Amino acid sequence: MKKYKSGGGWPAVFYTWRKAREAGGLLKLWRAMRSKNACKTCALGMGGQRGGMVNELGHFPEVCKKSLQAMVADMQGAIRSDFWQRYSPRELQRLSPRELEACGRLVEPVLYTRESGRYTPISWDEALERIVAKLCATPADETFWYFSGRSSNEAGFLLQLFARLYGTNNVNNCSYYCHQASGVGLASVTGSGTATIQLEDLEHADLVFVIGGNPASNHPRLMRTLLHVRRRGGKVIVINPIVETGLVRFSVPSDIKSLLFGSNIASLYIQPHIGGDLALLTGVAKRVVELGAHDESYLENHCQGWPELKARLEEISWDEIIAKSGVASDDIEKIVKCYAAAKNVVFSWTMGITHHAHGVKNVQAIANLALLRGMVGRPGCGLMPIRGHSNVQGIGSVGVTPKLKDAIFDRLQNHFGVSLPTTPGRDTMACIEGADAGELKVGFCVGGNLYGSNPDAKFAAQAIGNLDHITYLSTTLNTGHACGLARETIILPVSARDEEPQSTTQESMFNYIRMSDGGPQRHAGTRSEVDVIASIAEGVFKNVATGGSPVANAAAGPPAATPIDWSSMRSTSQIRHAIARIIPGFEKMADIDQTKQEFHIAGRTFHVPQFATPDGRARIHTHELPDLQGTAAAEIRLMTLRSEGQFNTVVYEDEDVYRGIDRRDVILLHPNDLCRLRLSDGMRVTIHGPAGSMHNIRATTFPPIKPGNAAMYYPECNVLISRTIDPQSKTPAFKGVVVRVEPIASKADTRNEQRFASVVTH
Ligand SMILES: Nc1nc2c(c(=O)[nH]1)N[C@H]1C(S)=C(S)[C@@H](COP(=O)(O)OP(=O)(O)OC[C@H]3O[C@@H](n4cnc5c(=O)[nH]c(N)nc54)[C@H](O)[C@@H]3O)O[C@H]1N2
Ligand SMILES: Nc1nc2c(c(=O)[nH]1)N[C@H]1C(S)=C(S)[C@@H](COP(=O)(O)OP(=O)(O)OC[C@H]3O[C@@H](n4cnc5c(=O)[nH]c(N)nc54)[C@H](O)[C@@H]3O)O[C@H]1N2
Ligand code: SF4
Ligand SMILES: [Mo]
């Protein structure tokens, strides 16, 4: 396959034309993309009231392949009723994630029962009645509520409120498999779990670190910002085991000079081992202090823990740092030189940092490095986790977490005159494990693909299979609908953001609240998430009020009838009023309907070194360096990652264009490792991971990866990965997996276990 020399550029432009044809013409797609709705895809955030393809600073046009992919997918035709006759879940299990997505839009509720062995269309009334009856018969703490990050703030707020009044804190979101380590790590340093900067600050940085991510594919519009840093004479340091084409050179399609000639992005590209960042960041910090390039007065006046860090840095040996990071001292010196010379430095990071058993420590180590030179709490510099889903941050802000912040808990109780449960609540992995142990009986998932996002896919299927009931609110089919089947499974078809009948709001990774107008329904039969949640809440509490089947919460007894008029909660405007009163920093939400004024959430960004900790000082944490995994002769360290052509568990195309890979059933290995493991390019191999094996995978030569490290595509490879989690953030170590690669000896052994059929146990 042709390997591109830069990311973005003409391929991205041609892609737009191709996608326009699929969507029924350029004009139709253009109208959809320009509607006043926040981009549905990543959390960089575009669109909203300034119209689609506009960022927070008013730049236009900001559009990327991914936003087009998502839009065109939502513009697909409907799945017809006879589809369910033809395709049982067994057949759906044989389809790839791409084929499932391409089946079309879900437009009618469907019910699966284990007895019938298939999905059957049912009416909305029947579906809602069944769900309400199930909830009324189940102790609240035996249920869980999972949210993906694409839904609105309004849906998130309403669902968590309902779940808590129903009686459980088992409320969580996909962040536990994503940026939770960033939230936990940042909160442990600044007292606030989100970025310390706004987009505007990035425009003033003279050095940006991009650690453990591939924004060229995954957050394409960030590339324009990085390009501007370079044009201003600033620098970009990339820390990544893979030399990603688009981080070396990128052609920004909306910038004519860049489109024609391409732009250099990385000034310095450093390749650590997978999991080697903590050692590398510690090494850089050690050297900064050795050279006296740190800011002693900032550390003494605005931080706590500096003496301990200083002692730790003195004590730790260079041998250990170099062996565990995989980065030579020359390269560390180059980073330090750049950092010491810079005035405004932004540190950004993504999954290469959080998807480790030491994810929180990684984030704290990034913060340490920033604090050493006083780079937090000033304009133009700071800490910036690059978030995933378009509203994952908002979902967390409005309370879709097991534990509410104290202020939110108190205000919720006072505002509504209710009393909320005080049980600890379960994170996402604890829900999956609870389901397997029989402690949980009912699951409710708003968006996402709980099955497909889990490590240890076989276990995930078994755990969800152990539930009495699961409800999925979805727009399209995914592997979860095929393999994540409870005894009774209901899929409810919902409207996408730009089809909502009322306006909704979203929060970008820069703590910026956008308003989406919604738009005309594309398919009769879909309902808005808010409407569905309000209907279920109404049904459950009507039962309570009329003395119908009681909901017996094991701890707290049946829930009291609530003073909340759930029917009025069908109005997103009504929900926004409650959010404005309850969620700190969201006060401006109260009149956003009239003003249409999008806003930055108050109290989140730090432009003075006065932090949200009790004494206003930032906390410095010190760490032991974890051992480097996968160093035995027959082993290799594996990262699982996304390709250019997918969005999480949804695969749009098999090609990963900028990495020059044209299929997904591959393990990408450096030529040295092919040699070391006695393999050759294209050879069929079996991969043995901690949770399972995959057969018939192609060993593929991939010189851009650092020797000793390998890569495979998620979600297919989740059969391999164990449920090892970071004890602090509960996030699985999706990127620190040790595997063995074995050539397939005979032609007979060419079962293809990456197809999902083989992992389903019932
Ligand atoms: N096109 C597209 N865009 C997306 C998504 C998508 O699936 N497709 N998903 C969205 C979501 S939810 C998220 S969370 C983000 C994810 O955005 P990313 O974090 O960029 O995505 P991944 O593919 O998980 O991460 C892979 C990058 O991390 C590097 N890496 C792996 N291990 C390590 C390590 O130990 N150290 C370092 N320094 N680097 C490492 C890999 O080489 C690779 O470049 O993207 C969002 N945007
Ligand atoms: N091995 C490995 N595993 C990983 C990762 C990895 O890097 N490696 N990454 C992890 C990360 S970062 C994340 S965020 C998770 C992803 O976890 P999830 O968020 O659970 O999964 P997605 O694949 O994003 O969910 C896609 C589905 O959402 C539904 N959907 C799309 N739009 C809407 C909407 O507007 N409303 C509703 N209700 N539904 C909608 C569609 O049915 C679609 O199939 O996976 C995690 N798992
Ligand atoms: S970078 Fe993210 S928010 Fe911006 S257009 Fe692309 S997918 Fe949407
Ligand atoms: Mo994510």
Short mmCIF file of C-alpha atoms in Angstrom, two decimals, residues 194-355:
data_model
loop_
_atom_site.label_atom_id
_atom_site.label_comp_id
_atom_site.label_asym_id
_atom_site.label_seq_id
_atom_site.Cartn_x
_atom_site.Cartn_y
_atom_site.Cartn_z
CA THR A 194 -9.46 19.01 33.62
CA ALA A 195 -7.10 21.02 31.39
CA THR A 196 -5.54 24.02 33.13
CA ILE A 197 -5.64 26.04 29.87
CA GLN A 198 -8.00 27.30 27.17
CA LEU A 199 -7.51 27.03 23.40
CA GLU A 200 -6.34 30.65 23.40
CA ASP A 201 -3.38 29.74 25.65
CA LEU A 202 -2.15 27.26 23.07
CA GLU A 203 -1.89 30.10 20.59
CA HIS A 204 0.77 31.70 22.80
CA ALA A 205 2.88 28.65 23.56
CA ASP A 206 6.43 28.52 22.23
CA LEU A 207 6.84 24.82 23.03
CA VAL A 208 4.20 22.09 22.98
CA PHE A 209 4.84 18.54 24.14
CA VAL A 210 2.66 15.91 22.40
CA ILE A 211 3.02 12.77 24.50
CA GLY A 212 1.52 9.35 23.78
CA GLY A 213 -0.95 10.27 21.09
CA ASN A 214 -1.52 10.56 17.39
CA PRO A 215 -3.54 13.76 16.99
CA ALA A 216 -2.81 13.80 13.24
CA SER A 217 -5.38 10.99 12.96
CA ASN A 218 -7.33 11.33 16.17
CA HIS A 219 -7.61 15.09 16.73
CA PRO A 220 -6.80 16.45 13.25
CA ARG A 221 -7.74 20.06 13.92
CA LEU A 222 -5.09 20.27 16.61
CA MET A 223 -2.57 20.06 13.80
CA ARG A 224 -3.42 23.56 12.63
CA THR A 225 -2.58 24.84 16.13
CA LEU A 226 0.72 22.93 16.13
CA LEU A 227 1.51 24.29 12.68
CA HIS A 228 0.99 27.82 13.99
CA VAL A 229 3.32 27.15 16.92
CA ARG A 230 6.01 26.16 14.40
CA ARG A 231 5.28 29.17 12.14
CA ARG A 232 5.72 31.48 15.11
CA GLY A 233 9.19 29.99 15.62
CA GLY A 234 8.04 27.73 18.47
CA LYS A 235 8.82 24.04 18.87
CA VAL A 236 6.88 20.79 19.12
CA ILE A 237 8.36 17.80 20.92
CA VAL A 238 6.67 14.48 20.19
CA ILE A 239 7.18 11.54 22.56
CA ASN A 240 5.87 8.37 20.96
CA PRO A 241 7.28 4.86 20.34
CA ILE A 242 5.97 5.10 16.75
CA VAL A 243 7.14 7.76 14.34
CA GLU A 244 3.67 8.78 13.17
CA THR A 245 3.76 10.22 9.64
CA GLY A 246 1.31 13.01 10.39
CA LEU A 247 3.27 14.18 13.44
CA VAL A 248 6.39 14.56 11.34
CA ARG A 249 4.73 16.39 8.45
CA PHE A 250 1.11 17.41 8.02
CA SER A 251 -0.70 19.25 5.24
CA VAL A 252 -3.45 21.29 6.86
CA PRO A 253 -6.26 21.19 4.27
CA SER A 254 -7.67 24.59 5.28
CA ASP A 255 -4.29 26.33 4.95
CA ILE A 256 -3.37 26.72 1.30
CA LYS A 257 0.39 27.02 1.85
CA SER A 258 0.39 23.99 4.09
CA LEU A 259 -1.88 22.05 1.70
CA LEU A 260 0.45 22.71 -1.23
CA PHE A 261 3.81 22.28 0.44
CA GLY A 262 3.17 20.43 3.70
CA SER A 263 4.30 21.62 7.12
CA ASN A 264 6.83 20.27 9.55
CA ILE A 265 5.24 19.48 12.89
CA ALA A 266 7.73 17.79 15.23
CA SER A 267 10.91 19.75 15.97
CA LEU A 268 12.13 16.80 17.99
CA TYR A 269 10.78 13.24 17.86
CA ILE A 270 11.68 10.97 20.79
CA GLN A 271 10.81 7.26 20.83
CA PRO A 272 10.57 5.73 24.30
CA HIS A 273 9.54 2.12 24.93
CA ILE A 274 5.84 1.50 25.50
CA GLY A 275 5.38 2.31 29.21
CA GLY A 276 8.74 4.10 29.33
CA ASP A 277 7.33 7.62 29.73
CA LEU A 278 7.48 7.73 33.54
CA ALA A 279 11.19 6.94 33.40
CA LEU A 280 11.76 9.42 30.58
CA LEU A 281 9.85 12.26 32.26
CA THR A 282 11.71 11.58 35.49
CA GLY A 283 15.01 11.70 33.57
CA VAL A 284 14.12 15.03 31.98
CA ALA A 285 13.15 16.40 35.41
CA LYS A 286 16.41 15.15 36.93
CA ARG A 287 18.46 16.84 34.25
CA VAL A 288 16.48 20.12 34.47
CA VAL A 289 17.34 20.27 38.17
CA GLU A 290 20.98 19.22 37.59
CA LEU A 291 21.32 22.16 35.20
CA GLY A 292 19.60 24.53 37.64
CA ALA A 293 16.94 25.29 35.00
CA HIS A 294 14.10 24.86 37.51
CA ASP A 295 12.22 27.71 39.21
CA GLU A 296 13.10 27.37 42.89
CA SER A 297 10.93 30.26 44.05
CA TYR A 298 7.82 28.97 42.21
CA LEU A 299 8.39 25.52 43.69
CA GLU A 300 8.74 26.90 47.19
CA ASN A 301 5.86 29.35 47.01
CA HIS A 302 3.26 27.52 44.95
CA CYS A 303 3.93 23.80 45.39
CA GLN A 304 3.99 21.19 48.07
CA GLY A 305 6.33 18.21 47.84
CA TRP A 306 9.34 19.85 46.16
CA PRO A 307 11.93 18.74 48.77
CA GLU A 308 10.76 15.11 48.37
CA LEU A 309 10.94 15.31 44.57
CA LYS A 310 14.38 16.90 44.73
CA ALA A 311 15.67 14.09 46.94
CA ARG A 312 14.06 11.45 44.71
CA LEU A 313 15.58 12.92 41.53
CA GLU A 314 19.03 12.98 43.14
CA GLU A 315 18.70 9.39 44.25
CA ILE A 316 17.44 7.80 41.03
CA SER A 317 20.25 6.56 38.76
CA TRP A 318 20.77 7.42 35.10
CA ASP A 319 21.23 3.74 34.34
CA GLU A 320 17.76 2.97 35.61
CA ILE A 321 16.22 5.90 33.73
CA ILE A 322 17.84 4.98 30.43
CA ALA A 323 17.14 1.25 30.68
CA LYS A 324 13.48 1.73 31.63
CA SER A 325 12.68 4.54 29.18
CA GLY A 326 14.65 3.21 26.25
CA VAL A 327 15.81 6.78 25.53
CA ALA A 328 19.52 7.58 25.31
CA SER A 329 21.01 10.37 27.44
CA ASP A 330 21.75 12.46 24.31
CA ASP A 331 18.07 12.53 23.47
CA ILE A 332 17.14 13.42 27.05
CA GLU A 333 19.65 16.26 26.81
CA LYS A 334 17.97 17.52 23.62
CA ILE A 335 14.55 17.62 25.32
CA VAL A 336 16.00 19.45 28.33
CA LYS A 337 17.71 22.01 26.14
CA CYS A 338 14.45 22.84 24.35
CA TYR A 339 12.45 22.89 27.57
CA ALA A 340 14.93 25.05 29.47
CA ALA A 341 14.94 27.61 26.65
CA ALA A 342 11.15 27.88 26.32
CA LYS A 343 9.00 30.51 28.00
CA ASN A 344 5.48 29.19 27.56
CA VAL A 345 5.17 25.43 27.50
CA VAL A 346 2.02 23.34 27.06
CA PHE A 347 2.12 19.64 27.90
CA SER A 348 -0.50 17.59 26.05
CA TRP A 349 -1.07 13.86 26.22
CA THR A 350 -3.47 11.06 25.33
CA MET A 351 -3.83 7.29 25.61
CA GLY A 352 -0.10 6.43 25.43
CA ILE A 353 0.01 8.01 28.89
CA THR A 354 -3.28 6.87 30.44
CA HIS A 355 -3.57 3.27 29.17
#
